[in-house]
Coordinates of C-alpha atoms in Angstrom, one line a residue:
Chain E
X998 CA 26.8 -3.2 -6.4
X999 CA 23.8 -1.9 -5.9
X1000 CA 22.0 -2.5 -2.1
X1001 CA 18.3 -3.2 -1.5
X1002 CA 17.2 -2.3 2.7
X1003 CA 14.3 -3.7 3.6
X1004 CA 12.6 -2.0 6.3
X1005 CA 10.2 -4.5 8.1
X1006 CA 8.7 -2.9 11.2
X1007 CA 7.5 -5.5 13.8
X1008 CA 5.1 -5.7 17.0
X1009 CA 4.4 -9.0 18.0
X1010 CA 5.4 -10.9 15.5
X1011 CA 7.8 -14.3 16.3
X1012 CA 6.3 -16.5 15.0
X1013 CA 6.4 -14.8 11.3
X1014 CA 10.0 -13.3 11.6
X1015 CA 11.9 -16.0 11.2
X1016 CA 9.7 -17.5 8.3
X1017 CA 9.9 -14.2 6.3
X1018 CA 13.2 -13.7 6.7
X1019 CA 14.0 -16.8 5.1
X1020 CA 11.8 -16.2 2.3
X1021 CA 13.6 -12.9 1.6
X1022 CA 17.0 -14.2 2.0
X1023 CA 16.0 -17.1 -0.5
X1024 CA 14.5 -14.5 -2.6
X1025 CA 17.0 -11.6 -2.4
X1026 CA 20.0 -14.1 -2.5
X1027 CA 18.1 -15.2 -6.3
X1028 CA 18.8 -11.8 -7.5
X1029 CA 21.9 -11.8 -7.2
X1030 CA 22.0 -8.5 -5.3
X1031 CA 23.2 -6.7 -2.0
X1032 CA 21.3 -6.7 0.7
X1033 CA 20.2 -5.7 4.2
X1034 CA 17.1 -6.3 6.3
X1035 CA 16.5 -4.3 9.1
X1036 CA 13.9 -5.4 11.9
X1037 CA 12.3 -2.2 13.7
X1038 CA 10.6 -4.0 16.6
X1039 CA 8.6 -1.7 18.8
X1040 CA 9.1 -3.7 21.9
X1041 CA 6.9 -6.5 21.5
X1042 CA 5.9 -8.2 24.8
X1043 CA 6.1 -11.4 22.5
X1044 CA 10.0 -11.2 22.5
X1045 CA 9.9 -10.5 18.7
X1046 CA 13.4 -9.2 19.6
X1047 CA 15.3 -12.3 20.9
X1048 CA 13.7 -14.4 17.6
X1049 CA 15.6 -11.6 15.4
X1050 CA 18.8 -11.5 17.4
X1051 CA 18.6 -15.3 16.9
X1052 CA 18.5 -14.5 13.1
X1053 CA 21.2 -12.0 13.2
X1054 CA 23.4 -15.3 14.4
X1055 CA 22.4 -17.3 11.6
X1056 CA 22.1 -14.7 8.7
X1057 CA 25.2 -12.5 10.1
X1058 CA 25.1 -8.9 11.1
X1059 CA 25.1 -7.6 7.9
X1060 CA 22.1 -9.1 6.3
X1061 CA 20.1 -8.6 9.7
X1062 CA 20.7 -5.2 11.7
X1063 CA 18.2 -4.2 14.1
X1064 CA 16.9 -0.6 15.1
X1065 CA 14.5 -1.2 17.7
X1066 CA 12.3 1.6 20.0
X1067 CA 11.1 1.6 23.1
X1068 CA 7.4 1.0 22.4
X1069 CA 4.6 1.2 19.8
X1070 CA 5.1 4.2 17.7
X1071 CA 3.7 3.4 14.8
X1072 CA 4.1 2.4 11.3
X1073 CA 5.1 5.8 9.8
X1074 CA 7.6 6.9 12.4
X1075 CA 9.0 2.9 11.7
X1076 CA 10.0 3.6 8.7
X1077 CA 11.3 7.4 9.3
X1078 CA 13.2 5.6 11.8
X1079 CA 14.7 2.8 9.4
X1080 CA 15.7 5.1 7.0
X1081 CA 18.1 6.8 9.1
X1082 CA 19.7 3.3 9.5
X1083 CA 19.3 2.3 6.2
X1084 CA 22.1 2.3 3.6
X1085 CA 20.4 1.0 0.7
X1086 CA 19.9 2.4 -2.5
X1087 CA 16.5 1.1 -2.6
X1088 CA 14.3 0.1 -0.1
X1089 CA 12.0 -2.2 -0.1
X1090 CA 8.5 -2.1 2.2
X1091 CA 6.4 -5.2 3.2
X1092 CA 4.1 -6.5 5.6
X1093 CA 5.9 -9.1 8.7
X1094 CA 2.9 -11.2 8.6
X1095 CA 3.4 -13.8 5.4
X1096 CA 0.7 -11.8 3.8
X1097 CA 3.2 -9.9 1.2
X1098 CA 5.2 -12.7 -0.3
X1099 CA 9.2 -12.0 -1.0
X1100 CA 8.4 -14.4 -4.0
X1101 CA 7.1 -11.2 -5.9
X1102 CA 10.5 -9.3 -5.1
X1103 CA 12.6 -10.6 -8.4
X1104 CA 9.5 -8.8 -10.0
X1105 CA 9.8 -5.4 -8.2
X1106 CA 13.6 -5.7 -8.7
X1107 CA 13.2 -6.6 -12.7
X1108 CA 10.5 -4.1 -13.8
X1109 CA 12.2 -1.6 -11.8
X1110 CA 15.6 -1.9 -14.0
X1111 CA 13.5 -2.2 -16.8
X1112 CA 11.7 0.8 -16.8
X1113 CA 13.9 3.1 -14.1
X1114 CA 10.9 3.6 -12.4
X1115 CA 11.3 5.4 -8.8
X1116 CA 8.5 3.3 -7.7
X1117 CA 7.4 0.0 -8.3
X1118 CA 3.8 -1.4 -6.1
X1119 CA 2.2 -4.2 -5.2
X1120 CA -1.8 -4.6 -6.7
X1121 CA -4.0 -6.9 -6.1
X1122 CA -6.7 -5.8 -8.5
X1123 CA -3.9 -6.3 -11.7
X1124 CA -3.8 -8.8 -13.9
X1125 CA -1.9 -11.7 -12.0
X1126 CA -3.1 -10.3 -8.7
X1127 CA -5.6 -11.9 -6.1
X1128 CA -6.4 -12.4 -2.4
X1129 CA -6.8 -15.3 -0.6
X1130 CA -9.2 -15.9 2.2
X1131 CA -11.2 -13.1 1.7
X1132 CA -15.3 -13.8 1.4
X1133 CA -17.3 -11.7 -0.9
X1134 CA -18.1 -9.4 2.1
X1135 CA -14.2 -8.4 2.4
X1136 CA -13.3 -7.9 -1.2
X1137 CA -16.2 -5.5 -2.2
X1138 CA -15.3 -3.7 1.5
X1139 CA -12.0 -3.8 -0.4
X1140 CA -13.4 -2.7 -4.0
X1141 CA -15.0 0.3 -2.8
X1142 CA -12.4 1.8 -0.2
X1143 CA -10.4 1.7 -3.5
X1144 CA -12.8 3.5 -5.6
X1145 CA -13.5 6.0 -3.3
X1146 CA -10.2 6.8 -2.8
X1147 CA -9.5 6.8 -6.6
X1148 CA -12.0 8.8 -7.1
X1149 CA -11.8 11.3 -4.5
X1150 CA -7.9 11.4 -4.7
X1151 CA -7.2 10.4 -8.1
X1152 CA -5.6 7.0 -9.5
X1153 CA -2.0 7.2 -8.1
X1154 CA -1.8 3.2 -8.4
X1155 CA -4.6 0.3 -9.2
X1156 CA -3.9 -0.5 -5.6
X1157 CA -4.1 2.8 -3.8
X1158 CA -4.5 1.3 -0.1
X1159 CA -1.5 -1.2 -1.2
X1160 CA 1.4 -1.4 1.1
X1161 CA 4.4 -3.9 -0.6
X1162 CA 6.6 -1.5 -2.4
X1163 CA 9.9 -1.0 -4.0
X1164 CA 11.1 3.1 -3.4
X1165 CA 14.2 4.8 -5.3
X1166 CA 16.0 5.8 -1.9
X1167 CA 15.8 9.4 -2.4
X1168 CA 11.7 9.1 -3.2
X1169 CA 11.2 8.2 0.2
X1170 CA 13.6 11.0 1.6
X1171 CA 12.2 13.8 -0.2
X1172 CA 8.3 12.3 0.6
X1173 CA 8.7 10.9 3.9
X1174 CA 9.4 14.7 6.1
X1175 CA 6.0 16.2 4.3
X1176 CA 3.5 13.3 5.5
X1177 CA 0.8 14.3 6.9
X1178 CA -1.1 11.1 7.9
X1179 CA -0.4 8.4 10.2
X1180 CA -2.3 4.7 10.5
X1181 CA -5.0 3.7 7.7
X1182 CA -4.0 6.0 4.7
X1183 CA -0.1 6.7 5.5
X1184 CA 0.6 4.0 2.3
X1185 CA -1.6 5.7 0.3
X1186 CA -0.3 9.4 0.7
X1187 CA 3.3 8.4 0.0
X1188 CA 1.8 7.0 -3.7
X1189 CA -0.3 10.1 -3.9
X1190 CA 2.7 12.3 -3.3
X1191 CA 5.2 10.4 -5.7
X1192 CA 2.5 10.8 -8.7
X1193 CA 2.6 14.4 -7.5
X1194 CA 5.5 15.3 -7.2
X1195 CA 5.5 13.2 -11.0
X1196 CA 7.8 10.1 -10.0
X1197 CA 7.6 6.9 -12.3
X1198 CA 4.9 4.7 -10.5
X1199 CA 5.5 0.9 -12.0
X1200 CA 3.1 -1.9 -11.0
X1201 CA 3.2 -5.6 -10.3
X1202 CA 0.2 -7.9 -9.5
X1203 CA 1.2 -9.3 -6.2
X1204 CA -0.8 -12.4 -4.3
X1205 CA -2.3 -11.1 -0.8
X1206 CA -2.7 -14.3 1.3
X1207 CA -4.6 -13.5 4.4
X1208 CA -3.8 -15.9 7.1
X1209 CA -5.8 -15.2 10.0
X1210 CA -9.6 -16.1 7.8
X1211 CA -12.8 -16.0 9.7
X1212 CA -11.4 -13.3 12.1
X1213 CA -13.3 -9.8 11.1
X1214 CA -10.8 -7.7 10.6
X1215 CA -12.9 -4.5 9.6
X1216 CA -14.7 -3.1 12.8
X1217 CA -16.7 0.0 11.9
X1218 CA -13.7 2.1 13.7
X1219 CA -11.6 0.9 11.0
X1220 CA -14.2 2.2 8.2
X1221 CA -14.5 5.7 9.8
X1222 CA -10.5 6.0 10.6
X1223 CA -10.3 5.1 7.1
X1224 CA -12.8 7.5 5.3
X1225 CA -11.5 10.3 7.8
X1226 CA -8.0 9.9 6.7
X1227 CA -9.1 10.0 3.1
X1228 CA -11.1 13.4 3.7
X1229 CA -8.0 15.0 5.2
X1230 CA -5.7 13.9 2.1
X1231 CA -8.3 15.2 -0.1
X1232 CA -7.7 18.4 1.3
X1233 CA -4.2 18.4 1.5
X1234 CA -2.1 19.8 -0.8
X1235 CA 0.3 17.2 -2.2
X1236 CA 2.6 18.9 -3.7
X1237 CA 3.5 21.1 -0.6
X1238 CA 6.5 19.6 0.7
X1239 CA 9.1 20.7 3.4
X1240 CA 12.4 21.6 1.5
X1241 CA 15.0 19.8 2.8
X1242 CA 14.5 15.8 3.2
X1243 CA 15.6 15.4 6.8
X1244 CA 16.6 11.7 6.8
X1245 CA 20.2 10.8 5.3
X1246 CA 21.9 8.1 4.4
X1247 CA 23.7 6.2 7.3
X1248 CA 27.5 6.0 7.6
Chain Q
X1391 CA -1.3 22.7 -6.9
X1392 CA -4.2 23.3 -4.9
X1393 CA -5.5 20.1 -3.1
X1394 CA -7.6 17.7 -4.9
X1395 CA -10.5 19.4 -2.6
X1396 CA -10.0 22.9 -3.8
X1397 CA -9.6 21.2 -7.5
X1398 CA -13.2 19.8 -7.3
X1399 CA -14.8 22.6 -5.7
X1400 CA -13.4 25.0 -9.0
X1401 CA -14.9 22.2 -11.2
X1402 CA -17.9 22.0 -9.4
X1403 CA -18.8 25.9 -8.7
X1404 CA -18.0 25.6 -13.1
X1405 CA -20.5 23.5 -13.5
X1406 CA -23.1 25.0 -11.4
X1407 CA -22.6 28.6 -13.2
X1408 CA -23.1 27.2 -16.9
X1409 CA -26.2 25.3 -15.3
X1410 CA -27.2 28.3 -14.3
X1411 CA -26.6 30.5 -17.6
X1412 CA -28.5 27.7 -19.4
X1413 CA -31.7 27.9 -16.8
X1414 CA -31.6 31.8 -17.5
X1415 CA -31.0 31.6 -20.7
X1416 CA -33.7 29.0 -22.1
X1417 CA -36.5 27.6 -19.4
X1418 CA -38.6 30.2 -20.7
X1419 CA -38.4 29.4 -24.2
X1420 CA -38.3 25.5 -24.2
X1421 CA -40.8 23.4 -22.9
X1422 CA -41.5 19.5 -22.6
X1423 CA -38.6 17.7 -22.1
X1424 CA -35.6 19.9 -22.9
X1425 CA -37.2 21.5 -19.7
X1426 CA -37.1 18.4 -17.5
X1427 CA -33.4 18.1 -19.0
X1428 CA -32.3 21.4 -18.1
X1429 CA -33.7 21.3 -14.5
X1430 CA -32.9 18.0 -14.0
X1431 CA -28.9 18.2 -15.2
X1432 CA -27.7 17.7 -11.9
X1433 CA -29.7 14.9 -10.4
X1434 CA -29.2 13.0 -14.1
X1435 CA -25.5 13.6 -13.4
X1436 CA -25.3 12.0 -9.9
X1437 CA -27.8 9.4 -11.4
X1438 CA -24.8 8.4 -14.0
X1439 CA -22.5 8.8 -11.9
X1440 CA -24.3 7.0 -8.5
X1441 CA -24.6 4.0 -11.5
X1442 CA -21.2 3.5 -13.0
X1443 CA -19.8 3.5 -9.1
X1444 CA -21.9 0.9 -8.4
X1445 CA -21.4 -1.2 -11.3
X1446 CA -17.6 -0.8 -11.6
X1447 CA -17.3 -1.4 -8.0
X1448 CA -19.7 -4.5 -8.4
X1449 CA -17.8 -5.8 -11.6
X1450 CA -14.3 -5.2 -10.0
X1451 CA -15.6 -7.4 -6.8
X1452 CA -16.4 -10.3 -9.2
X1453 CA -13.0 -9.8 -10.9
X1454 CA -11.0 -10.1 -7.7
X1455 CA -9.2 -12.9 -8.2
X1456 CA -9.2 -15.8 -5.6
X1457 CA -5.7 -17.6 -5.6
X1458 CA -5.6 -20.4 -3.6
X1459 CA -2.5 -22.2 -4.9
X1460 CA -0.7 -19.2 -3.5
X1461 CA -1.7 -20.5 -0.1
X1462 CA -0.4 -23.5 -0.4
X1463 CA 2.4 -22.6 -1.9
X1464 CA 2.9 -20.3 0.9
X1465 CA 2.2 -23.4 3.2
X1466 CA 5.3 -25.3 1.6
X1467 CA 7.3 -22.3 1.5
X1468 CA 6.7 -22.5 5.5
X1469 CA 7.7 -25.6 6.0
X1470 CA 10.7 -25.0 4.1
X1471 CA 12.0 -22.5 6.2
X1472 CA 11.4 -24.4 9.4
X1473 CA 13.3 -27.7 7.8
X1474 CA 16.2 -24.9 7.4
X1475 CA 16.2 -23.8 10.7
X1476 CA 15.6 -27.6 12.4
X1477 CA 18.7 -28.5 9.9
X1478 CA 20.6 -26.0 11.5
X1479 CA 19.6 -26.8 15.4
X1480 CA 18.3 -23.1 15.4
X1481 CA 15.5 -22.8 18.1
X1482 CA 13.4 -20.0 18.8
X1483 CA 11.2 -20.7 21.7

Protein backbone atom coordinates (compact mmCIF):
# COMPACT_ATOMS: atom_id res chain seq x y z
CA UNK A 1 0.00 0.00 0.00
CA UNK A 2 1.15 3.07 -0.61
CA UNK A 3 2.51 5.29 2.76
CA UNK A 4 1.93 9.05 3.34
CA UNK A 5 4.82 10.62 6.23
CA UNK A 6 3.88 13.61 7.51
CA UNK A 7 6.58 15.63 8.77
CA UNK A 8 5.22 18.22 11.34
CA UNK A 9 8.07 20.11 12.92
CA UNK A 10 7.12 21.63 16.41
CA UNK A 11 8.40 24.40 19.03
CA UNK A 12 6.03 25.14 21.49
CA UNK A 13 3.24 23.83 20.47
CA UNK A 14 0.88 21.54 23.14
CA UNK A 15 -1.74 22.83 23.01
CA UNK A 16 -2.23 22.35 19.00
CA UNK A 17 -0.57 18.85 18.81
CA UNK A 18 -2.96 16.83 20.03
CA UNK A 19 -5.82 18.70 18.12
CA UNK A 20 -4.03 18.29 14.72
CA UNK A 21 -3.16 15.07 15.14
CA UNK A 22 -6.53 14.04 15.50
CA UNK A 23 -7.64 15.88 12.58
CA UNK A 24 -5.10 14.08 10.49
CA UNK A 25 -5.82 10.72 11.79
CA UNK A 26 -9.58 11.35 11.08
CA UNK A 27 -8.56 12.63 7.79
CA UNK A 28 -5.81 10.24 6.74
CA UNK A 29 -7.78 7.22 8.17
CA UNK A 30 -10.79 8.63 5.36
CA UNK A 31 -8.41 7.82 2.68
CA UNK A 32 -8.12 4.77 3.22
CA UNK A 33 -4.32 4.86 3.13
CA UNK A 34 -0.97 4.12 5.18
CA UNK A 35 0.25 6.35 7.30
CA UNK A 36 2.82 7.85 9.65
CA UNK A 37 3.26 11.18 11.40
CA UNK A 38 6.31 12.13 12.69
CA UNK A 39 6.63 15.03 15.38
CA UNK A 40 10.21 16.84 15.04
CA UNK A 41 10.06 18.81 18.32
CA UNK A 42 12.99 21.08 18.76
CA UNK A 43 12.91 20.93 22.46
CA UNK A 44 10.21 23.09 23.40
CA UNK A 45 10.32 24.47 27.00
CA UNK A 46 6.40 23.96 26.73
CA UNK A 47 6.91 20.14 27.00
CA UNK A 48 5.47 19.77 23.42
CA UNK A 49 7.28 16.40 23.82
CA UNK A 50 5.43 14.66 26.79
CA UNK A 51 1.85 15.86 24.90
CA UNK A 52 3.24 13.70 21.73
CA UNK A 53 4.59 10.74 23.65
CA UNK A 54 1.07 10.85 25.20
CA UNK A 55 -0.27 10.57 21.58
CA UNK A 56 2.12 7.93 20.64
CA UNK A 57 0.11 5.79 23.53
CA UNK A 58 -3.10 6.44 22.14
CA UNK A 59 -2.41 6.40 18.25
CA UNK A 60 0.39 3.58 18.65
CA UNK A 61 3.95 3.73 17.59
CA UNK A 62 3.45 3.38 14.23
CA UNK A 63 1.17 6.15 13.34
CA UNK A 64 3.17 8.53 15.75
CA UNK A 65 7.19 8.21 15.79
CA UNK A 66 9.07 11.03 17.10
CA UNK A 67 12.54 12.39 15.92
CA UNK A 68 13.21 15.10 18.20
CA UNK A 69 16.69 17.64 18.51
CA UNK A 70 18.15 19.19 20.97
CA UNK A 71 17.09 22.72 20.31
CA UNK A 72 15.71 25.23 17.76
CA UNK A 73 17.23 24.48 14.44
CA UNK A 74 14.98 25.53 12.28
CA UNK A 75 12.40 24.72 9.81
CA UNK A 76 14.57 23.57 6.88
CA UNK A 77 16.95 21.35 8.79
CA UNK A 78 13.31 19.92 10.39
CA UNK A 79 12.39 18.59 7.59
CA UNK A 80 16.13 17.38 6.31
CA UNK A 81 15.91 15.71 9.53
CA UNK A 82 12.42 13.94 9.06
CA UNK A 83 13.24 12.66 5.90
CA UNK A 84 15.95 10.60 7.08
CA UNK A 85 13.26 9.03 9.37
CA UNK A 86 10.63 9.00 7.07
CA UNK A 87 9.57 5.95 5.14
CA UNK A 88 6.81 7.26 3.17
CA UNK A 89 6.30 7.38 -0.34
CA UNK A 90 4.89 10.76 -0.05
CA UNK A 91 5.27 13.24 2.36
CA UNK A 92 3.07 15.46 3.31
CA UNK A 93 4.14 19.27 4.82
CA UNK A 94 1.91 21.42 7.14
CA UNK A 95 1.85 23.98 9.63
CA UNK A 96 1.27 22.56 13.74
CA UNK A 97 -0.77 25.54 14.43
CA UNK A 98 -4.56 24.59 13.10
CA UNK A 99 -3.88 27.07 10.52
CA UNK A 100 -3.42 24.33 7.60
CA UNK A 101 -6.44 22.12 7.88
CA UNK A 102 -5.92 18.12 7.36
CA UNK A 103 -9.58 18.50 5.97
CA UNK A 104 -7.95 19.62 2.56
CA UNK A 105 -5.66 16.38 2.65
CA UNK A 106 -8.30 13.80 0.62
CA UNK A 107 -7.83 16.72 -1.96
CA UNK A 108 -3.98 16.70 -2.10
CA UNK A 109 -4.21 12.84 -1.99
CA UNK A 110 -7.04 12.75 -4.95
CA UNK A 111 -5.64 15.36 -7.49
CA UNK A 112 -2.34 13.90 -6.91
CA UNK A 113 -3.54 10.26 -8.27
CA UNK A 114 -5.36 11.99 -10.78
CA UNK A 115 -2.93 13.84 -12.46
CA UNK A 116 0.55 11.90 -11.11
CA UNK A 117 1.68 15.09 -10.19
CA UNK A 118 5.05 15.17 -8.08
CA UNK A 119 3.71 18.08 -6.29
CA UNK A 120 0.50 19.11 -5.24
CA UNK A 121 0.20 22.90 -3.04
CA UNK A 122 -1.91 24.62 -0.99
CA UNK A 123 -3.27 28.33 -2.37
CA UNK A 124 -5.00 30.63 -0.94
CA UNK A 125 -5.57 33.01 -3.81
CA UNK A 126 -7.39 29.87 -6.05
CA UNK A 127 -10.70 29.45 -6.57
CA UNK A 128 -12.06 27.80 -3.31
CA UNK A 129 -9.26 29.39 -1.32
CA UNK A 130 -9.48 32.13 1.46
CA UNK A 131 -8.01 33.45 4.80
CA UNK A 132 -9.63 34.06 7.83
CA UNK A 133 -8.82 36.75 10.23
CA UNK A 134 -6.81 38.65 8.20
CA UNK A 135 -7.86 42.71 7.85
CA UNK A 136 -7.36 44.37 4.65
CA UNK A 137 -3.93 45.58 5.88
CA UNK A 138 -2.67 41.80 6.04
CA UNK A 139 -4.04 40.42 2.78
CA UNK A 140 -2.66 43.22 0.48
CA UNK A 141 0.86 42.73 2.73
CA UNK A 142 0.03 39.22 1.51
CA UNK A 143 -0.98 40.19 -2.22
CA UNK A 144 2.13 41.94 -2.94
CA UNK A 145 4.84 39.66 -1.29
CA UNK A 146 3.18 37.29 -3.83
CA UNK A 147 3.51 39.43 -6.72
CA UNK A 148 6.83 40.50 -6.16
CA UNK A 149 7.89 37.28 -5.86
CA UNK A 150 6.03 36.07 -8.95
CA UNK A 151 7.36 38.54 -10.76
CA UNK A 152 10.84 38.66 -9.74
CA UNK A 153 11.10 34.75 -9.58
CA UNK A 154 8.46 33.65 -11.92
CA UNK A 155 5.00 31.86 -11.22
CA UNK A 156 6.17 28.45 -9.74
CA UNK A 157 2.58 28.21 -7.91
CA UNK A 158 -0.48 30.85 -7.33
CA UNK A 159 0.73 30.65 -3.80
CA UNK A 160 4.44 31.04 -4.02
CA UNK A 161 5.02 31.86 -0.18
CA UNK A 162 2.50 28.75 0.50
CA UNK A 163 3.66 26.17 2.89
CA UNK A 164 0.86 22.97 3.01
CA UNK A 165 2.20 20.57 0.44
CA UNK A 166 1.99 17.08 -0.88
CA UNK A 167 5.87 16.00 -2.34
CA UNK A 168 6.57 12.66 -4.55
CA UNK A 169 9.29 11.36 -1.93
CA UNK A 170 12.11 11.46 -4.25
CA UNK A 171 11.17 15.49 -5.19
CA UNK A 172 12.05 16.40 -1.90
CA UNK A 173 15.38 14.13 -1.86
CA UNK A 174 16.76 15.38 -4.99
CA UNK A 175 15.59 19.28 -3.93
CA UNK A 176 16.13 19.27 -0.42
CA UNK A 177 20.57 18.85 -0.44
CA UNK A 178 20.69 22.04 -3.06
CA UNK A 179 18.68 24.62 -0.81
CA UNK A 180 20.06 27.54 -0.34
CA UNK A 181 17.74 29.46 1.95
CA UNK A 182 16.64 29.11 5.32
CA UNK A 183 13.54 30.94 7.33
CA UNK A 184 10.98 33.32 5.18
CA UNK A 185 11.55 31.94 1.58
CA UNK A 186 12.84 28.20 2.27
CA UNK A 187 8.86 27.13 1.01
CA UNK A 188 9.18 29.06 -1.77
CA UNK A 189 12.62 27.81 -3.27
CA UNK A 190 11.62 24.18 -2.89
CA UNK A 191 8.48 25.19 -5.52
CA UNK A 192 10.86 27.25 -7.53
CA UNK A 193 13.27 24.41 -7.81
CA UNK A 194 10.53 21.62 -8.58
CA UNK A 195 9.19 23.93 -11.71
CA UNK A 196 12.89 24.00 -12.54
CA UNK A 197 14.00 21.15 -12.46
CA UNK A 198 10.25 20.74 -14.50
CA UNK A 199 8.25 18.55 -11.85
CA UNK A 200 4.31 18.41 -12.18
CA UNK A 201 3.17 21.31 -9.76
CA UNK A 202 -0.81 20.55 -9.07
CA UNK A 203 -2.80 22.96 -6.99
CA UNK A 204 -5.68 22.99 -4.46
CA UNK A 205 -7.42 26.05 -2.92
CA UNK A 206 -6.85 25.46 0.71
CA UNK A 207 -8.65 27.66 3.78
CA UNK A 208 -5.84 29.51 5.94
CA UNK A 209 -7.47 30.15 9.30
CA UNK A 210 -5.35 32.40 11.29
CA UNK A 211 -5.96 31.99 14.98
CA UNK A 212 -4.05 34.28 16.86
CA UNK A 213 -6.16 37.76 15.07
CA UNK A 214 -5.30 41.17 16.26
CA UNK A 215 -1.66 40.13 17.11
CA UNK A 216 0.66 41.91 14.31
CA UNK A 217 2.36 39.34 12.95
CA UNK A 218 4.44 41.33 10.28
CA UNK A 219 7.19 43.48 12.08
CA UNK A 220 9.24 45.38 9.51
CA UNK A 221 12.15 42.66 10.23
CA UNK A 222 9.93 40.24 8.79
CA UNK A 223 9.42 42.49 5.52
CA UNK A 224 13.15 42.98 5.02
CA UNK A 225 14.09 39.10 5.96
CA UNK A 226 11.54 38.51 3.44
CA UNK A 227 12.50 40.77 0.45
CA UNK A 228 16.33 39.78 1.22
CA UNK A 229 15.63 36.18 0.81
CA UNK A 230 13.76 36.88 -2.41
CA UNK A 231 16.85 38.97 -3.79
CA UNK A 232 19.19 36.02 -3.05
CA UNK A 233 16.83 33.39 -4.91
CA UNK A 234 16.59 35.74 -7.71
CA UNK A 235 20.13 35.33 -8.14
CA UNK A 236 20.47 31.83 -7.61
CA UNK A 237 20.68 29.53 -10.04
CA UNK A 238 17.87 26.91 -9.67
CA UNK A 239 18.63 24.48 -11.58
CA UNK A 240 22.23 24.00 -10.01
CA UNK A 241 21.79 21.10 -7.80
CA UNK A 242 24.32 18.87 -5.83
CA UNK A 243 24.33 15.43 -7.56
CA UNK A 244 23.60 12.99 -5.31
CA UNK A 245 20.36 13.49 -2.98
CA UNK A 246 21.90 12.77 0.43
CA UNK A 247 18.91 11.77 2.48
CA UNK A 248 17.51 8.07 2.03
CA UNK A 249 14.91 6.23 2.83
CA UNK A 250 14.88 4.78 6.42
CA UNK A 251 15.05 1.06 7.19
CA UNK B 1 20.02 28.00 -16.67
CA UNK B 2 21.35 31.11 -15.58
CA UNK B 3 19.47 32.59 -12.48
CA UNK B 4 16.34 34.49 -12.96
CA UNK B 5 18.85 37.62 -12.20
CA UNK B 6 21.26 37.03 -15.02
CA UNK B 7 17.90 36.13 -17.17
CA UNK B 8 16.60 39.72 -16.66
CA UNK B 9 19.68 41.53 -16.90
CA UNK B 10 20.13 39.76 -20.81
CA UNK B 11 16.52 40.97 -21.39
CA UNK B 12 17.08 44.15 -20.13
CA UNK B 13 20.65 45.16 -21.58
CA UNK B 14 18.23 43.82 -25.12
CA UNK B 15 16.10 46.28 -24.56
CA UNK B 16 18.24 49.09 -23.85
CA UNK B 17 20.44 48.40 -27.20
CA UNK B 18 17.27 48.43 -29.68
CA UNK B 19 16.35 51.77 -27.62
CA UNK B 20 19.35 52.86 -28.40
CA UNK B 21 19.55 51.85 -32.34
CA UNK B 22 16.15 53.50 -32.54
CA UNK B 23 17.39 57.04 -30.75
CA UNK B 24 20.41 56.83 -33.36
CA UNK B 25 18.63 55.88 -36.00
CA UNK B 26 15.47 58.38 -36.02
CA UNK B 27 15.49 61.44 -33.37
CA UNK B 28 16.85 63.45 -36.00
CA UNK B 29 14.47 62.83 -38.52
CA UNK B 30 11.16 62.66 -36.47
CA UNK B 31 9.78 65.33 -34.54
CA UNK B 32 6.60 66.00 -32.31
CA UNK B 33 5.48 63.19 -30.69
CA UNK B 34 7.18 60.12 -32.29
CA UNK B 35 10.07 62.10 -30.50
CA UNK B 36 8.55 62.27 -27.01
CA UNK B 37 7.75 58.43 -27.78
CA UNK B 38 11.16 57.47 -28.57
CA UNK B 39 12.77 59.26 -25.62
CA UNK B 40 10.25 58.45 -23.40
CA UNK B 41 10.12 54.40 -24.13
CA UNK B 42 11.51 53.55 -20.94
CA UNK B 43 9.67 55.72 -18.46
CA UNK B 44 6.17 54.83 -20.52
CA UNK B 45 7.35 51.23 -19.88
CA UNK B 46 7.77 51.37 -16.12
CA UNK B 47 4.60 53.71 -16.23
CA UNK B 48 2.62 50.43 -17.65
CA UNK B 49 4.14 48.39 -15.83
CA UNK B 50 4.23 50.51 -12.19
CA UNK B 51 0.12 50.49 -13.19
CA UNK B 52 -0.81 46.89 -13.91
CA UNK B 53 1.31 46.01 -10.43
CA UNK B 54 -0.78 48.18 -8.71
CA UNK B 55 -3.99 47.31 -10.05
CA UNK B 56 -3.58 43.49 -10.08
CA UNK B 57 -2.23 43.67 -6.73
CA UNK B 58 -5.19 45.93 -5.72
CA UNK B 59 -7.84 43.64 -7.54
CA UNK B 60 -6.34 40.34 -6.17
CA UNK B 61 -6.64 42.08 -2.48
CA UNK B 62 -10.35 42.57 -3.06
CA UNK B 63 -10.57 38.98 -4.43
CA UNK B 64 -9.07 37.34 -1.35
CA UNK B 65 -11.63 35.45 -0.15
CA UNK B 66 -12.75 35.83 3.54
CA UNK B 67 -14.09 32.28 4.84
CA UNK B 68 -15.38 32.42 8.00
CA UNK B 69 -17.43 29.15 8.15
CA UNK B 70 -14.06 27.60 7.98
CA UNK B 71 -13.45 29.00 11.44
CA UNK B 72 -16.08 27.62 12.84
CA UNK B 73 -15.89 24.68 11.42
CA UNK B 74 -12.47 24.54 12.65
CA UNK B 75 -14.02 25.46 16.16
CA UNK B 76 -16.26 22.24 16.06
CA UNK B 77 -13.63 20.23 14.59
CA UNK B 78 -11.70 21.33 18.06
CA UNK B 79 -14.07 20.31 20.19
CA UNK B 80 -14.34 17.15 18.59
CA UNK B 81 -11.03 16.11 19.23
CA UNK B 82 -11.10 17.11 22.83
CA UNK B 83 -14.60 14.95 23.34
CA UNK B 84 -12.26 12.08 21.86
CA UNK B 85 -9.53 12.44 24.07
CA UNK B 86 -11.96 13.30 27.42
CA UNK B 87 -13.78 9.90 26.11
CA UNK B 88 -10.73 8.21 26.31
CA UNK B 89 -9.49 9.69 29.97
CA UNK B 90 -6.44 10.92 27.93
CA UNK B 91 -4.96 14.10 29.82
CA UNK B 92 -2.36 16.27 28.69
CA UNK B 93 -1.61 18.81 31.40
Amino acid sequence: MVKYSVLLPTYNERENLPLIVYLLNRELTKCQVDFEILIIDDNSPDGTLAVAQKLQTVFGPEKIRIESRPGKLGLGTAYIHGMRFATGDFIIILDADLSHHPEALPQFIGLQRAGNYDVVTGTRYMNGGGVWGWNMKRKLTSRVANYIASATLGQASTDMTGSYRLYKRAVLERILPSMVSKGYVFQMEIIMRAKALGYRIGEVPINFVDRVFGESKFKLSEITGYLRGVWMLFWTDMKKASPLPTATKAQ
Amino acid sequence: MASRGVQFLVLLSAIFGMWLALILKFSKQSTGYVKYAIYGFPIILGFLFGCYSGFSVIYNMIIFRTCPQKAEDLKKDVQEAKDFYASRGVRFD
